[in-house]
mmCIF file of C-alpha atoms in Angstrom:
data_model
loop_
_atom_site.group_PDB
_atom_site.id
_atom_site.type_symbol
_atom_site.label_atom_id
_atom_site.label_comp_id
_atom_site.label_asym_id
_atom_site.label_seq_id
_atom_site.Cartn_x
_atom_site.Cartn_y
_atom_site.Cartn_z
ATOM 1 C CA MET T 759 -4.645 19.355 -10.969
ATOM 2 C CA ARG T 760 -5.936 17.817 -14.229
ATOM 3 C CA ILE T 761 -8.234 15.549 -12.180
ATOM 4 C CA TYR T 762 -9.479 18.501 -10.116
ATOM 5 C CA ASP T 763 -10.078 20.549 -13.267
ATOM 6 C CA LEU T 764 -12.248 17.690 -14.556
ATOM 7 C CA GLY T 765 -14.491 17.970 -11.491
ATOM 8 C CA ALA T 766 -13.038 15.527 -8.965
ATOM 9 C CA ARG T 767 -13.512 16.716 -5.385
ATOM 10 C CA ARG T 768 -11.975 13.780 -3.517
ATOM 11 C CA VAL T 769 -8.872 12.058 -4.813
ATOM 12 C CA ILE T 770 -6.901 9.424 -2.918
ATOM 13 C CA VAL T 771 -3.262 9.268 -3.936
ATOM 14 C CA THR T 772 -1.447 6.176 -2.749
ATOM 15 C CA GLY T 773 2.187 6.173 -1.843
ATOM 16 C CA THR T 774 4.512 3.351 -2.663
ATOM 17 C CA GLY T 775 4.302 0.166 -0.654
ATOM 18 C CA PRO T 776 7.217 -1.536 1.100
ATOM 19 C CA ILE T 777 8.938 -2.216 -2.228
ATOM 20 C CA GLY T 778 12.072 -3.575 -0.608
ATOM 21 C CA CYS T 779 10.091 -6.323 1.133
ATOM 22 C CA VAL T 780 8.173 -7.873 -1.764
ATOM 23 C CA PRO T 781 9.076 -11.475 -2.689
ATOM 24 C CA ALA T 782 10.650 -10.358 -5.988
ATOM 25 C CA GLU T 783 13.185 -8.213 -4.176
ATOM 26 C CA LEU T 784 13.846 -10.856 -1.543
ATOM 27 C CA ALA T 785 14.592 -13.327 -4.360
ATOM 28 C CA GLN T 786 16.667 -11.007 -6.543
ATOM 29 C CA ARG T 787 18.649 -9.125 -3.923
ATOM 30 C CA ASN T 788 19.561 -12.157 -1.794
ATOM 31 C CA THR T 789 18.941 -10.414 1.521
ATOM 32 C CA ASN T 790 18.462 -13.693 3.443
ATOM 33 C CA GLY T 791 14.793 -12.883 3.935
ATOM 34 C CA GLY T 792 15.347 -9.312 5.035
ATOM 35 C CA CYS T 793 13.967 -6.308 3.221
ATOM 36 C CA SER T 794 16.234 -4.406 0.849
ATOM 37 C CA ALA T 795 17.400 -1.410 2.870
ATOM 38 C CA GLU T 796 18.090 0.594 -0.293
ATOM 39 C CA LEU T 797 14.557 0.191 -1.652
ATOM 40 C CA GLN T 798 12.946 0.668 1.740
ATOM 41 C CA ASN T 799 14.883 3.896 2.131
ATOM 42 C CA ALA T 800 13.674 5.080 -1.286
ATOM 43 C CA ALA T 801 10.060 4.399 -0.269
ATOM 44 C CA SER T 802 10.552 6.172 3.050
ATOM 45 C CA LEU T 803 11.791 9.251 1.164
ATOM 46 C CA PHE T 804 9.034 9.188 -1.471
ATOM 47 C CA ASN T 805 5.987 8.985 0.773
ATOM 48 C CA PRO T 806 6.642 12.098 2.927
ATOM 49 C CA GLN T 807 7.339 14.090 -0.243
ATOM 50 C CA LEU T 808 4.014 12.893 -1.637
ATOM 51 C CA ILE T 809 2.251 14.165 1.491
ATOM 52 C CA GLN T 810 4.032 17.506 1.117
ATOM 53 C CA ILE T 811 2.801 17.813 -2.480
ATOM 54 C CA ILE T 812 -0.740 16.902 -1.399
ATOM 55 C CA GLN T 813 -0.592 19.538 1.325
ATOM 56 C CA GLU T 814 0.588 22.159 -1.175
ATOM 57 C CA LEU T 815 -2.149 21.246 -3.676
ATOM 58 C CA ASN T 816 -4.841 21.375 -1.001
ATOM 59 C CA ASN T 817 -3.556 24.752 0.203
ATOM 60 C CA GLU T 818 -3.616 26.069 -3.369
ATOM 61 C CA ILE T 819 -7.192 24.852 -3.868
ATOM 62 C CA GLY T 820 -8.314 25.906 -0.393
ATOM 63 C CA SER T 821 -9.900 22.534 0.321
ATOM 64 C CA ASN T 822 -8.838 18.997 1.220
ATOM 65 C CA VAL T 823 -9.510 17.503 -2.201
ATOM 66 C CA PHE T 824 -6.410 15.318 -2.279
ATOM 67 C CA MET T 825 -5.805 12.684 0.386
ATOM 68 C CA GLY T 826 -2.628 10.666 0.736
ATOM 69 C CA ALA T 827 -2.675 6.976 1.639
ATOM 70 C CA ASN T 828 0.465 5.735 3.368
ATOM 71 C CA THR T 829 0.221 2.258 1.887
ATOM 72 C CA ARG T 830 3.834 1.644 2.827
ATOM 73 C CA GLN T 831 2.966 1.771 6.518
ATOM 74 C CA SER T 832 -0.261 -0.200 6.070
ATOM 75 C CA ALA T 833 1.560 -3.021 4.301
ATOM 76 C CA LEU T 834 4.642 -2.792 6.507
ATOM 77 C CA ASP T 835 2.449 -3.624 9.502
ATOM 78 C CA PHE T 836 1.657 -7.090 8.141
ATOM 79 C CA VAL T 837 5.046 -7.540 6.452
ATOM 80 C CA GLN T 838 6.868 -7.078 9.754
ATOM 81 C CA ASN T 839 4.401 -9.046 11.854
ATOM 82 C CA PRO T 840 2.449 -11.375 9.546
ATOM 83 C CA GLN T 841 1.187 -13.676 12.294
ATOM 84 C CA ALA T 842 -0.583 -10.769 14.045
ATOM 85 C CA TYR T 843 -2.706 -10.424 10.898
ATOM 86 C CA GLY T 844 -3.313 -14.142 10.424
ATOM 87 C CA PHE T 845 -0.691 -14.719 7.719
ATOM 88 C CA VAL T 846 1.765 -17.599 7.838
ATOM 89 C CA THR T 847 4.311 -15.577 5.880
ATOM 90 C CA SER T 848 4.940 -12.213 4.317
ATOM 91 C CA GLN T 849 8.092 -13.359 2.527
ATOM 92 C CA ILE T 850 6.884 -16.124 0.240
ATOM 93 C CA ALA T 851 4.397 -15.351 -2.520
ATOM 94 C CA CYS T 852 1.393 -17.606 -2.946
ATOM 95 C CA CYS T 853 2.089 -18.042 -6.665
ATOM 96 C CA GLY T 854 5.470 -17.934 -8.383
ATOM 97 C CA GLN T 855 8.780 -19.648 -8.908
ATOM 98 C CA GLY T 856 12.246 -19.619 -7.429
ATOM 99 C CA PRO T 857 13.298 -18.324 -4.024
ATOM 100 C CA TYR T 858 10.341 -16.918 -2.087
ATOM 101 C CA ASN T 859 8.228 -17.650 -5.208
ATOM 102 C CA GLY T 860 9.552 -14.250 -6.208
ATOM 103 C CA LEU T 861 10.784 -14.958 -9.724
ATOM 104 C CA GLY T 862 8.658 -14.829 -12.838
ATOM 105 C CA LEU T 863 4.952 -14.434 -13.315
ATOM 106 C CA CYS T 864 2.163 -16.522 -11.871
ATOM 107 C CA THR T 865 1.560 -19.132 -14.567
ATOM 108 C CA PRO T 866 0.153 -22.684 -14.716
ATOM 109 C CA LEU T 867 3.728 -23.899 -14.140
ATOM 110 C CA SER T 868 4.156 -21.884 -10.917
ATOM 111 C CA ASN T 869 4.203 -23.131 -7.364
ATOM 112 C CA LEU T 870 0.796 -22.421 -5.865
ATOM 113 C CA CYS T 871 0.007 -22.198 -2.172
ATOM 114 C CA PRO T 872 -2.937 -24.215 -0.826
ATOM 115 C CA ASN T 873 -4.640 -21.189 0.813
ATOM 116 C CA ARG T 874 -4.012 -17.665 -0.470
ATOM 117 C CA ASP T 875 -5.757 -16.148 2.572
ATOM 118 C CA VAL T 876 -2.789 -16.984 4.800
ATOM 119 C CA TYR T 877 -0.212 -15.373 2.487
ATOM 120 C CA ALA T 878 0.462 -11.648 2.472
ATOM 121 C CA PHE T 879 1.617 -11.636 -1.166
ATOM 122 C CA TRP T 880 -0.164 -13.202 -4.119
ATOM 123 C CA ASP T 881 2.757 -12.980 -6.536
ATOM 124 C CA ALA T 882 6.215 -11.455 -6.648
ATOM 125 C CA PHE T 883 4.883 -7.910 -6.134
ATOM 126 C CA HIS T 884 1.187 -7.775 -5.283
ATOM 127 C CA PRO T 885 -0.568 -8.300 -1.949
ATOM 128 C CA THR T 886 -3.289 -10.937 -1.731
ATOM 129 C CA GLU T 887 -6.932 -9.929 -1.622
ATOM 130 C CA ARG T 888 -6.945 -10.367 2.159
ATOM 131 C CA ALA T 889 -3.847 -8.192 2.539
ATOM 132 C CA ASN T 890 -5.409 -5.540 0.316
ATOM 133 C CA ARG T 891 -8.465 -5.547 2.574
ATOM 134 C CA ILE T 892 -6.186 -4.602 5.484
ATOM 135 C CA ILE T 893 -4.780 -1.716 3.455
ATOM 136 C CA VAL T 894 -8.282 -0.591 2.429
ATOM 137 C CA GLN T 895 -9.405 -0.674 6.058
ATOM 138 C CA GLN T 896 -6.634 1.797 6.909
ATOM 139 C CA ILE T 897 -7.739 4.017 4.019
ATOM 140 C CA LEU T 898 -11.296 3.936 5.375
ATOM 141 C CA THR T 899 -10.681 4.348 9.092
ATOM 142 C CA GLY T 900 -6.940 4.740 9.719
ATOM 143 C CA THR T 901 -5.294 7.473 11.731
ATOM 144 C CA THR T 902 -3.153 10.201 10.213
ATOM 145 C CA GLU T 903 -0.277 7.716 10.352
ATOM 146 C CA TYR T 904 -2.019 6.012 7.435
ATOM 147 C CA MET T 905 -4.078 8.785 5.821
ATOM 148 C CA TYR T 906 -3.455 12.490 5.302
ATOM 149 C CA PRO T 907 -5.171 14.828 5.999
ATOM 150 C CA MET T 908 -8.045 12.498 6.973
ATOM 151 C CA ASN T 909 -9.311 8.996 6.333
ATOM 152 C CA LEU T 910 -11.998 8.260 3.767
ATOM 153 C CA SER T 911 -14.765 7.720 6.340
ATOM 154 C CA THR T 912 -14.160 11.182 7.756
ATOM 155 C CA ALA T 913 -14.155 12.712 4.274
ATOM 156 C CA LEU T 914 -17.425 10.957 3.402
ATOM 157 C CA THR T 915 -19.012 12.150 6.644
ATOM 158 C CA LEU T 916 -17.927 15.719 5.935
ATOM 159 C CA ASP T 917 -19.250 15.475 2.391
ATOM 160 C CA SER T 918 -22.606 14.071 3.512
ATOM 161 C CA ASN T 919 -23.006 16.951 5.978
ATOM 162 C CA ASN T 920 -22.470 19.437 3.133
ATOM 163 C CA ILE T 921 -25.187 18.051 0.881
#
């Protein structure tokens, strides 16, 4: 509400991504390349509660000011099927050390992939620029599976009609 009180009329709140599937967790939890069920479960509990809070805030305000981005689902799409999105892997980070390049920070001593555009993750936690573009596309034009209560393009269209 602090942001709304300062004058914001459209706020996108992102949920958590597929935290159990990032290279850091694959390296540290030794899941043989599978996502950490415990962390994935935590993310699956958090995101619906976030949407509930957004719904309550919007009801209180009487307008759809707050929009929720289901970044977990957006990222999970390319994590579960990287080849469909042109990635060679969603398990190994482009830059890092250790198993899955998931240990430590990206430094001059790190392993570095030859082409970051074919990796879903840049480092132990963060998607590559190309992967982030996929997530942003869902924020712009995605269905309610990805955005609640509407995507950004719809919100911008509504706002332009009210000018």
